Short mmCIF file of C-alpha atoms in Angstrom, two decimals:
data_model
loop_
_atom_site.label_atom_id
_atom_site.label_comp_id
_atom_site.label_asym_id
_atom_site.label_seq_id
_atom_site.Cartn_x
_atom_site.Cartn_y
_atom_site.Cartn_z
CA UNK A 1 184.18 90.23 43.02
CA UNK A 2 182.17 91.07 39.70
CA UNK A 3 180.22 87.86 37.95
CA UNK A 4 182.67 88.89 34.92
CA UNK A 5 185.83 88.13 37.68
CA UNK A 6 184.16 85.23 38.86
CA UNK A 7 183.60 83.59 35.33
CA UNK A 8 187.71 84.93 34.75
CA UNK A 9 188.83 83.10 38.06
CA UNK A 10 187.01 79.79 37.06
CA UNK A 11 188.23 79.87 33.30
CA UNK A 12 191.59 80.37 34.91
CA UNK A 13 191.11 77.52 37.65
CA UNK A 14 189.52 75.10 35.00
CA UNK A 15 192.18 75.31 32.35
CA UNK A 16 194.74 74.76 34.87
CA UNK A 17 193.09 71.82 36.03
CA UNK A 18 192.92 70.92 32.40
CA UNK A 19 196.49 71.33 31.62
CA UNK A 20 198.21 69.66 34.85
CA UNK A 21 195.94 66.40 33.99
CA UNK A 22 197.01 66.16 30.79
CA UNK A 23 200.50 66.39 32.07
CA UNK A 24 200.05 63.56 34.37
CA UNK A 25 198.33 61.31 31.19
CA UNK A 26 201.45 62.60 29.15
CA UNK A 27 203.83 60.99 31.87
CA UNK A 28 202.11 58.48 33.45
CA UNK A 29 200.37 57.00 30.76
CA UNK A 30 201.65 58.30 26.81
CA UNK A 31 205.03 58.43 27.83
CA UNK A 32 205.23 54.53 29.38
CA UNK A 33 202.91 52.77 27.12
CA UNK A 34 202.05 51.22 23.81
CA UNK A 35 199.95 53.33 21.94
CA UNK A 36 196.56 51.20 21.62
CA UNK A 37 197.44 48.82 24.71
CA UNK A 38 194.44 48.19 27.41
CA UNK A 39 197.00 49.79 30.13
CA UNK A 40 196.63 52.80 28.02
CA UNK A 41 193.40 52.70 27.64
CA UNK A 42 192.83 51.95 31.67
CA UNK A 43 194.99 55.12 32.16
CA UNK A 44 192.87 57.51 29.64
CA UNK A 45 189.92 56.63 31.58
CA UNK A 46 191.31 56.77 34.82
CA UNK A 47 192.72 60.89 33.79
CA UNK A 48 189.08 61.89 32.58
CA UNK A 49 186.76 59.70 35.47
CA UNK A 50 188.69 60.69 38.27
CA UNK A 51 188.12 64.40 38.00
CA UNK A 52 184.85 64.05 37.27
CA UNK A 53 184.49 62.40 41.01
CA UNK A 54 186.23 65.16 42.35
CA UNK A 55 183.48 68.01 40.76
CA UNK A 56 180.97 65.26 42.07
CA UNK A 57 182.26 65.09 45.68
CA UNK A 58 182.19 69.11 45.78
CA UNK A 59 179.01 69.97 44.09
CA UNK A 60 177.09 67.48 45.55
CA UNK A 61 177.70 68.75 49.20
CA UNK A 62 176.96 72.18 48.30
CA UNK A 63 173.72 71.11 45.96
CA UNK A 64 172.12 69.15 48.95
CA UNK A 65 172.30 66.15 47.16
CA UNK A 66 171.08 62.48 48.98
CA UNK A 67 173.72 61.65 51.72
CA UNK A 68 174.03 58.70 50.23
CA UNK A 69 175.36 59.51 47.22
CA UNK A 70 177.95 62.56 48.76
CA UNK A 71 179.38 59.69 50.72
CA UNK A 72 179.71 57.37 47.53
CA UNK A 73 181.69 60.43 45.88
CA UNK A 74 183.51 61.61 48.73
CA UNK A 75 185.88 59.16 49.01
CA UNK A 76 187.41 59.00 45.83
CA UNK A 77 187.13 62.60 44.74
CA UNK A 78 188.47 64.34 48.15
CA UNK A 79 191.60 61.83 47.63
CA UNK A 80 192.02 62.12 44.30
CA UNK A 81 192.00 66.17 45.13
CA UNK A 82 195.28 65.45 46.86
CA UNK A 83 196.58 62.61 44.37
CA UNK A 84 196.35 64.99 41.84
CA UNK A 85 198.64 67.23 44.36
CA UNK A 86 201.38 64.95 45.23
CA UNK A 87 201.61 63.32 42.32
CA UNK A 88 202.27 66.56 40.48
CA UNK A 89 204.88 68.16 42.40
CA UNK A 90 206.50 64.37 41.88
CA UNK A 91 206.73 64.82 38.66
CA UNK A 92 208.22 67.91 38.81
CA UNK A 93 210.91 66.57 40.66
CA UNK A 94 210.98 63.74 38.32
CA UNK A 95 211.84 66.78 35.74
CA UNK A 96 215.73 67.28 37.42
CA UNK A 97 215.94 64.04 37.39
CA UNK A 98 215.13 63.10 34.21
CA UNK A 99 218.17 64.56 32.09
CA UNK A 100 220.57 63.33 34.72
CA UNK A 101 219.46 59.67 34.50
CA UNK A 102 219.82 59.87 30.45
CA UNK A 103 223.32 60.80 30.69
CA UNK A 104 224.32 58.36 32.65
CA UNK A 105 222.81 55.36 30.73
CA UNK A 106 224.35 57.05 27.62
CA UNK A 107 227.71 57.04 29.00
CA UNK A 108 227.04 53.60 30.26
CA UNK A 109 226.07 52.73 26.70
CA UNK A 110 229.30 54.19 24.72
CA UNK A 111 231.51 52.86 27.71
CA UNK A 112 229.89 49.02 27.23
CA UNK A 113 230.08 49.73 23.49
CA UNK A 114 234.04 50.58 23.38
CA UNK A 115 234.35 47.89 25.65
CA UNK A 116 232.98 44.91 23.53
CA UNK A 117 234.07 46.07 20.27
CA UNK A 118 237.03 43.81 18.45
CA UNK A 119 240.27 45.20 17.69
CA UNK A 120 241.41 46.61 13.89
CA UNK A 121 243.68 44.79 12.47
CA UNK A 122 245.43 46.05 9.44
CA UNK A 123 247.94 44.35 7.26
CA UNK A 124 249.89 46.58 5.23
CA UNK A 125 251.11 45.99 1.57
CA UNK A 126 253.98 46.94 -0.37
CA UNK A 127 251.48 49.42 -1.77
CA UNK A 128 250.05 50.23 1.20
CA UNK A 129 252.94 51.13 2.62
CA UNK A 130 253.99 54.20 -0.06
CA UNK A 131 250.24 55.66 0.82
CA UNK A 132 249.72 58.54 2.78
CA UNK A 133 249.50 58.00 6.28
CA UNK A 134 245.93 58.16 7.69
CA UNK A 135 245.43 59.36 10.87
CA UNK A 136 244.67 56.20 13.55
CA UNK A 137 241.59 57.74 15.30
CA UNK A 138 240.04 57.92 11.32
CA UNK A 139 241.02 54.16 10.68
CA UNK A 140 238.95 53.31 13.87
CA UNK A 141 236.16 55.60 12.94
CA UNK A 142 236.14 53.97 9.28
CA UNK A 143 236.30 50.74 10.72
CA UNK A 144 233.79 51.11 13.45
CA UNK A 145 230.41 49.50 13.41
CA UNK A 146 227.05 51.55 13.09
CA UNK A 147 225.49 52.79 15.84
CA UNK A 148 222.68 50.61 17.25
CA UNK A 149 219.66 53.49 17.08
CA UNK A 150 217.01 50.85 18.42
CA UNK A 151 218.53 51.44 21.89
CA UNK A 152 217.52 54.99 22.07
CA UNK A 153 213.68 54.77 22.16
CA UNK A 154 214.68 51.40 24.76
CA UNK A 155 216.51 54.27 26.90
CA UNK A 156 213.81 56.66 26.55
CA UNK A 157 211.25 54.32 28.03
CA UNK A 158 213.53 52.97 30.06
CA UNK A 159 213.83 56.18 31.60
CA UNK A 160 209.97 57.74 31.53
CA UNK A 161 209.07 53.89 33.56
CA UNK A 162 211.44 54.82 36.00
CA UNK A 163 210.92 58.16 36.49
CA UNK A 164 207.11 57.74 36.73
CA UNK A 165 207.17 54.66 38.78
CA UNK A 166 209.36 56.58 41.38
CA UNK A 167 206.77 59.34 41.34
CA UNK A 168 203.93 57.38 41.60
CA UNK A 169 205.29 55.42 45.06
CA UNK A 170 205.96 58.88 46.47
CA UNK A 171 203.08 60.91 45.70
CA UNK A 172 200.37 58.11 46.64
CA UNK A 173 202.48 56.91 49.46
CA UNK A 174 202.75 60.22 50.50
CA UNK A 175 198.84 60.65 50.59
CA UNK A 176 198.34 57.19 51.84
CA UNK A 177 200.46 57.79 54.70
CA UNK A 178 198.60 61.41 55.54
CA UNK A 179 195.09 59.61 55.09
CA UNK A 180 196.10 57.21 58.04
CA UNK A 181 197.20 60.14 60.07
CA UNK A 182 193.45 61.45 59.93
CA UNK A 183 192.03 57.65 60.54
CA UNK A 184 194.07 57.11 63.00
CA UNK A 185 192.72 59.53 64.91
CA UNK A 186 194.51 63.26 66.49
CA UNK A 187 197.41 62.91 69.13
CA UNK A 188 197.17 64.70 72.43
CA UNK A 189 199.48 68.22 72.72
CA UNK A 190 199.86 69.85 75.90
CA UNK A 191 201.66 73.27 76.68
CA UNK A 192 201.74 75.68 79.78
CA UNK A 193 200.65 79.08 79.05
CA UNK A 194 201.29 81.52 82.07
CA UNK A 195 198.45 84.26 82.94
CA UNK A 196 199.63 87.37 84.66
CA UNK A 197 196.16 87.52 85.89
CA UNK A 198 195.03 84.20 86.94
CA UNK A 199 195.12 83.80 90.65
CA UNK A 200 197.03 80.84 92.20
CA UNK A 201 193.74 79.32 92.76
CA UNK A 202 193.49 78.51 88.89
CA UNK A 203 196.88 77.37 89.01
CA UNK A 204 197.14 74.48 87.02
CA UNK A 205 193.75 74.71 85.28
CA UNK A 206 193.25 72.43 82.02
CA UNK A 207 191.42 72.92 78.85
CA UNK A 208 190.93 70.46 76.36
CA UNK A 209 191.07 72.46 72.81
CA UNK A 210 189.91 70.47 70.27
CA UNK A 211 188.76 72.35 66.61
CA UNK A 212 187.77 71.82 62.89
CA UNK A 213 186.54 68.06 63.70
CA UNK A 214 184.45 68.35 60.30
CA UNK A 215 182.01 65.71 60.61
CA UNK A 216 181.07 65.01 57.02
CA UNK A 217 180.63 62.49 54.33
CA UNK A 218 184.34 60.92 55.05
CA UNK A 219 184.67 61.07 58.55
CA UNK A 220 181.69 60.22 60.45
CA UNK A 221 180.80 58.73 63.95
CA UNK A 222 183.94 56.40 64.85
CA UNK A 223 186.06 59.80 64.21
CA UNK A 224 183.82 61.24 66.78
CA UNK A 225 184.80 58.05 69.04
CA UNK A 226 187.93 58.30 68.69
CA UNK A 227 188.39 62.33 69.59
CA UNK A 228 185.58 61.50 72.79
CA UNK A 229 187.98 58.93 74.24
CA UNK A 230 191.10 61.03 73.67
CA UNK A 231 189.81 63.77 75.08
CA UNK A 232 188.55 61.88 77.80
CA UNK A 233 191.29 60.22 78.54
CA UNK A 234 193.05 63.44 79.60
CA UNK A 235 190.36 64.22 81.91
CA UNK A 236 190.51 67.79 81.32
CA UNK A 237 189.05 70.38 83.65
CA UNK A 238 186.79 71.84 80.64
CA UNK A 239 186.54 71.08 77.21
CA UNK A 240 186.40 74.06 74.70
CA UNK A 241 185.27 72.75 71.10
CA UNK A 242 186.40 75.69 68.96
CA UNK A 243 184.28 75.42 65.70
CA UNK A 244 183.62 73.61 62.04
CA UNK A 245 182.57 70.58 63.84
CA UNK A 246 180.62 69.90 60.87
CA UNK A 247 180.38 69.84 57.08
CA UNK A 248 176.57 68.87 56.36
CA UNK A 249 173.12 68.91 58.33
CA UNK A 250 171.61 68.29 61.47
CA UNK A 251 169.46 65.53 59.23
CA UNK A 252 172.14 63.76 57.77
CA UNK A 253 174.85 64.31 60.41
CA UNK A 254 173.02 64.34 63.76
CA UNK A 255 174.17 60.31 64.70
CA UNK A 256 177.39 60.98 63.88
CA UNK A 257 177.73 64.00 66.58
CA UNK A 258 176.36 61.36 69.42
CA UNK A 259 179.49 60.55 70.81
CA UNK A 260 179.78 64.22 71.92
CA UNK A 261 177.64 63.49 75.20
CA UNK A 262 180.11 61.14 76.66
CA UNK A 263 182.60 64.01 76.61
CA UNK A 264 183.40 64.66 80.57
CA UNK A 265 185.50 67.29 82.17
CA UNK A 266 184.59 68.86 85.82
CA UNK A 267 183.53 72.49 84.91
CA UNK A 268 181.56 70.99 81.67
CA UNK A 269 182.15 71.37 77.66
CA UNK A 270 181.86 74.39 75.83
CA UNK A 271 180.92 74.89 72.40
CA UNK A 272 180.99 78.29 69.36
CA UNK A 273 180.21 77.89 65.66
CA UNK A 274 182.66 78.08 63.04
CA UNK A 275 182.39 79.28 59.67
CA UNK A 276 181.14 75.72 58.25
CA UNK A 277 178.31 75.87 60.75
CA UNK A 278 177.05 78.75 59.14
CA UNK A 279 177.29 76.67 55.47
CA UNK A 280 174.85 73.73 57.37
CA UNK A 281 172.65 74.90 59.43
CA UNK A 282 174.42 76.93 62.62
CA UNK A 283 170.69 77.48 64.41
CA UNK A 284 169.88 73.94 64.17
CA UNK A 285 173.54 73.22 65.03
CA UNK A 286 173.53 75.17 68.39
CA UNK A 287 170.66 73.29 69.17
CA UNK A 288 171.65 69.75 68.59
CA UNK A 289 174.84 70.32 70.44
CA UNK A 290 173.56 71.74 73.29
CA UNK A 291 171.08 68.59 73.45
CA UNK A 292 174.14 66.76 73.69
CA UNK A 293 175.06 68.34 76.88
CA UNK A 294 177.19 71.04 75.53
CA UNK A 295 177.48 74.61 76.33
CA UNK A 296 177.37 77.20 73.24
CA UNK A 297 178.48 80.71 73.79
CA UNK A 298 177.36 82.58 71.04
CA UNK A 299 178.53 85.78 72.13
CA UNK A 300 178.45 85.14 75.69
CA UNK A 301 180.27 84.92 78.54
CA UNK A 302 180.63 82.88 81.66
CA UNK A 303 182.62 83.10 85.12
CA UNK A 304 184.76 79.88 85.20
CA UNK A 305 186.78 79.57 88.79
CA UNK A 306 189.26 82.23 88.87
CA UNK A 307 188.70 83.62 85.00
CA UNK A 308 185.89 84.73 82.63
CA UNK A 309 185.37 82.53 79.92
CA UNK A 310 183.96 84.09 76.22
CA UNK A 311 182.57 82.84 73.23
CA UNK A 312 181.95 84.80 69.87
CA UNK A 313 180.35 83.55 66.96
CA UNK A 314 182.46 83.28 63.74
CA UNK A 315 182.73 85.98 61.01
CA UNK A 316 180.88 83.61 58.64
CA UNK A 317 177.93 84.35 60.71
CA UNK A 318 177.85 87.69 59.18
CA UNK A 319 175.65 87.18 56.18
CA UNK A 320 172.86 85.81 58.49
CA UNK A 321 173.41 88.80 61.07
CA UNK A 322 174.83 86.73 63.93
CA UNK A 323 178.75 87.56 64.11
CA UNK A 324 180.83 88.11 66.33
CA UNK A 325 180.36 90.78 68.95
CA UNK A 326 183.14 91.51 71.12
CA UNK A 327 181.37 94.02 73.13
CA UNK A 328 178.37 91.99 74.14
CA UNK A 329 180.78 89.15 75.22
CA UNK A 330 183.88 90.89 77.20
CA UNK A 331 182.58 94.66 77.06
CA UNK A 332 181.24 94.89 80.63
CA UNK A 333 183.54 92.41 82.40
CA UNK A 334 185.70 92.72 85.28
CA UNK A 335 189.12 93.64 84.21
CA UNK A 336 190.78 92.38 86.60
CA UNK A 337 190.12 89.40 85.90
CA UNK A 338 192.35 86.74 83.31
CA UNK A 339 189.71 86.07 80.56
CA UNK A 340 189.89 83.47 78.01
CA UNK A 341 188.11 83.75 74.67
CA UNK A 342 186.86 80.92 72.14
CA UNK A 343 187.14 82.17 68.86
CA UNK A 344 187.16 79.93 66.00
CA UNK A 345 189.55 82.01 63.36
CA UNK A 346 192.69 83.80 64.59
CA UNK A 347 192.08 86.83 62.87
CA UNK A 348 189.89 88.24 64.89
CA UNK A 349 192.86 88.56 67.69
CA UNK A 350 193.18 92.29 67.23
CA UNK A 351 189.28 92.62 68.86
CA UNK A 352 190.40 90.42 71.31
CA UNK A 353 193.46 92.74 72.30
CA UNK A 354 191.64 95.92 72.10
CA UNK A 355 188.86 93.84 74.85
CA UNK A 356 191.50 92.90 77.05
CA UNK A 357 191.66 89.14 76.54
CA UNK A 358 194.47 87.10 77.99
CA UNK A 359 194.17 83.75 76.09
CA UNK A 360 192.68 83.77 72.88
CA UNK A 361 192.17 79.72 71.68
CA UNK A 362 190.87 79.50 67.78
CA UNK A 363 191.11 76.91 64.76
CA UNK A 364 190.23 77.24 61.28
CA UNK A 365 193.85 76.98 59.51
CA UNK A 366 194.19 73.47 60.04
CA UNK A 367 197.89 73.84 59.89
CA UNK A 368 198.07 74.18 56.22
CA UNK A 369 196.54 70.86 56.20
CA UNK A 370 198.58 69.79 53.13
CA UNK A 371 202.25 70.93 52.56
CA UNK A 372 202.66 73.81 50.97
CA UNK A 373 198.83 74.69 52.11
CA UNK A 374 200.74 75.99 55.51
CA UNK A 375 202.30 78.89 53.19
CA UNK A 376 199.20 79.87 51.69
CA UNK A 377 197.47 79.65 55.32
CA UNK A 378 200.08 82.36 56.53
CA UNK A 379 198.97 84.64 54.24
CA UNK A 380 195.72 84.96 55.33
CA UNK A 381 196.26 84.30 59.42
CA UNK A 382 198.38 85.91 61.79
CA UNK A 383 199.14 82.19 63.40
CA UNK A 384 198.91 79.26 61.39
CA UNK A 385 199.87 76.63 64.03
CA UNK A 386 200.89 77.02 68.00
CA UNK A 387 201.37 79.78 70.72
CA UNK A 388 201.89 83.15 69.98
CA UNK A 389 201.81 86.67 70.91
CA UNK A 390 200.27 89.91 70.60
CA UNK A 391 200.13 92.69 72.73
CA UNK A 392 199.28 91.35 76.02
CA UNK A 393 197.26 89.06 74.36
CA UNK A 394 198.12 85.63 74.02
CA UNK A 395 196.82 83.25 70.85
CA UNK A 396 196.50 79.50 70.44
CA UNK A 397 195.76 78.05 67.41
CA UNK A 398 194.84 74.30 67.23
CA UNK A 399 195.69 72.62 63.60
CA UNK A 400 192.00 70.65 64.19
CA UNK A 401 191.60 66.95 64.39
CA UNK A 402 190.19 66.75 61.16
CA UNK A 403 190.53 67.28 57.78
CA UNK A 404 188.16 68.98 54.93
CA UNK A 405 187.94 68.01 51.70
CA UNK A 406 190.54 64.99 51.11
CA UNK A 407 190.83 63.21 54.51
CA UNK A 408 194.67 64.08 54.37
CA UNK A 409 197.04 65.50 55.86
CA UNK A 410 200.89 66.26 55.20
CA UNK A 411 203.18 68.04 57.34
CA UNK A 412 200.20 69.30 59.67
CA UNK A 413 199.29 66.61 61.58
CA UNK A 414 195.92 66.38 64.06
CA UNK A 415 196.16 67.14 67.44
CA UNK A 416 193.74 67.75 70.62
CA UNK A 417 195.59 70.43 72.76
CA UNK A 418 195.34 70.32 76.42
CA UNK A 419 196.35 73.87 77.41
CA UNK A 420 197.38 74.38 81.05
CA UNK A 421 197.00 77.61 82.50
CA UNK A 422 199.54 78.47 84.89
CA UNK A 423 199.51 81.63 87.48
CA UNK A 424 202.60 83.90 87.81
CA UNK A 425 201.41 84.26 91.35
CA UNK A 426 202.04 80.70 91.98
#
């Protein structure tokens, strides 16, 4: 893209941005309170600061700023990120309602008003009685008392408090309950996935697929605990660690990526970069992880009992001249052989059918991480979530047991994935 489309898309993004916060301060906070009150001015603030946290929290991970402060300005800008989300499409739900709800307090209103007004009573006079007759429904419209107007603006409130209340509890309970999803740590998945080549040998074989851990500002060393333990837990036969374990440096994140050594499994764990690896430091990276007793296969290959094992590095890797390559990994193998590659995105599945893999196991999508993101994901992956098929090629992809950017997740939830390979000859 041109610097002339670039400055387009951002003037695009940023007035956007622009326009759905002032639609939250219109409903949340112009429509429900006093002009001049302090809860208006609390809510002002709140519209302009919080934003302002959010540019924080994602310039000042790409700007190399102190640790210290990327952690102070994580937390409130990655969630508001997906406040700002929820409590939008909330709203706009809050829209259909909003007519609805007037009508019937309206009709509640006229009905309550017929209800408690008195009766007419005319008497008629000699006089009276050699008028014209006047219709009864005008009588009662002559006689009727004025129309209260001062419940109108009541109703209006009424209505805007209610409405925005109900989209408040739903849009930050929604993100509260994701965030505790991603603190509470992934849950375990296991499926079968049958190899036409795998002798009975391998039959039964487990692999612990775990991806997109992101290690960051937000989630730190007791996420690493927690995945360790699960992982361990299932006492897998080998551990694959499919990419963007991180989202920072060596330096900064290092401690945080300790727990990684206690990972055990009985043909070891194995380790390729992802395209965040590449946006930290993938050298130093490599290194570190294979100090923690991890195996990287950066375009390699290894002979696992009864299949070949493969590792390519991720596409990201490309600006630095280290992506993948397919034929330096799987181009000289044995054939005959089942072969199961670690590749961190799943688009890259159409090398791995033209190579011959069986089992391709990848990352990256997250799932969609936040509802609708799983519709945007499918646009630009063949496989957002699960088991699929192509050719004779078989994909997994793992929806990571992380998160990046807000630590949230909706409708995607975290998972390890302990894949069991099973032998058609068994």
């Amino acid at each position: 893209m041109t610097v002339a489309g670039l400055v387009v898309a951002a003037a695009v993004v940023l007035a956007l941005l622009v326009g759905v916060h002032r639609y939250l301060w219109r409903r949340f906070v112009g429509d429900t309170t006093a002009e001049g009150s302090a809860l208006r001015r609390t809510g002002t603030v709140a519209v302009w600061l919080l934003p302002l946290l959010t540019v924080g929290a994602l310039v000042s991970g790409r700007t190399g700023a102190p640790f210290w402060l990327q952690r102070v300005l994580a937390w409130p800008g990655y969630l508001w990120l997906a406040a700002l989300l929820y409590l939008t499409l909330a709203l706009l739900v809050g829209e259909a309602v909003r007519p609805i709800l007037r009508r019937v307090l309206a009709g509640r209103a006229n009905e309550s008003s017929r209800a408690n007004r008195p009766p007419v009573t005319k008497v008629l006079t000699p006089e009276a009685a050699d008028a014209p007759a006047v219709p009864a429904a005008d009588i009662l419209v002559a006689d009727a008392p004025a129309a209260d107007t001062r419940a109108v603006p009541t109703r209006r409130l009424f209505v805007a408090r209610a409405v925005g209340g109900a989209a408040a509890v739903a849009g930050l309970g929604t993100v509260g309950y994701g965030t505790y999803g991603v603190l509470r740590g992934p849950r375990v998945k296991r499926i079968t996935v049958p190899l036409a080549k795998l002798p009975r040998s391998a039959h039964g074989f487990r692999i612990a697929v775990v991806s997109d851990i992101h290690l960051g500002p937000v989630l730190g060393r007791a996420h690493t605990q927690r995945i360790v333990d699960t992982i361990n837990r299932t006492q897998p036969d080998l551990v694959a660690v499919v990419g963007d374990l991180v989202d920072g440096t060596v330096a900064d994140l290092g401690p945080a990526a300790e727990p990684l050594a206690q990972l055990s499994a009985r043909q070891g764990s194995f380790f390729v970069t992802g395209n965040h690896e590449y946006y930290s430091g993938a050298a130093q990276w490599v290194d570190h992880v294979r100090e923690l007793g991890l195996h990287p296969l950066e375009n390699a290959r290894t002979e696992i009992d009864g299949f070949d094992l493969a590792g390519v590095n991720d596409i990201a890797g490309e600006s630095e001249g280290q992506g993948p390559d397919f034929d330096r990994a799987l181009g000289d193998r044995d054939r005959t052989r089942a072969a199961v590659l670690l590749a961190h995105q799943p688009v890259v599945i159409h090398d791995a059918v033209a190579h011959g893999v069986d089992l391709q196991l990848s990352g990256h999508t997250h799932g969609g991480q936040l509802w609708p993101g799983s519709l945007i994901a499918g646009l630009a992956n063949p496989t957002v979530a699960g088991l699929d098929r192509y050719g004779d090629t078989q994909l997994y992809v793992s929806r990571g047991a992380g998160a990046w950017g807000p630590p949230v997740r909706v409708g995607a939830p975290s998972d390890i994935t302990v894949v069991e390979l099973a032998s058609r000859q068994a």
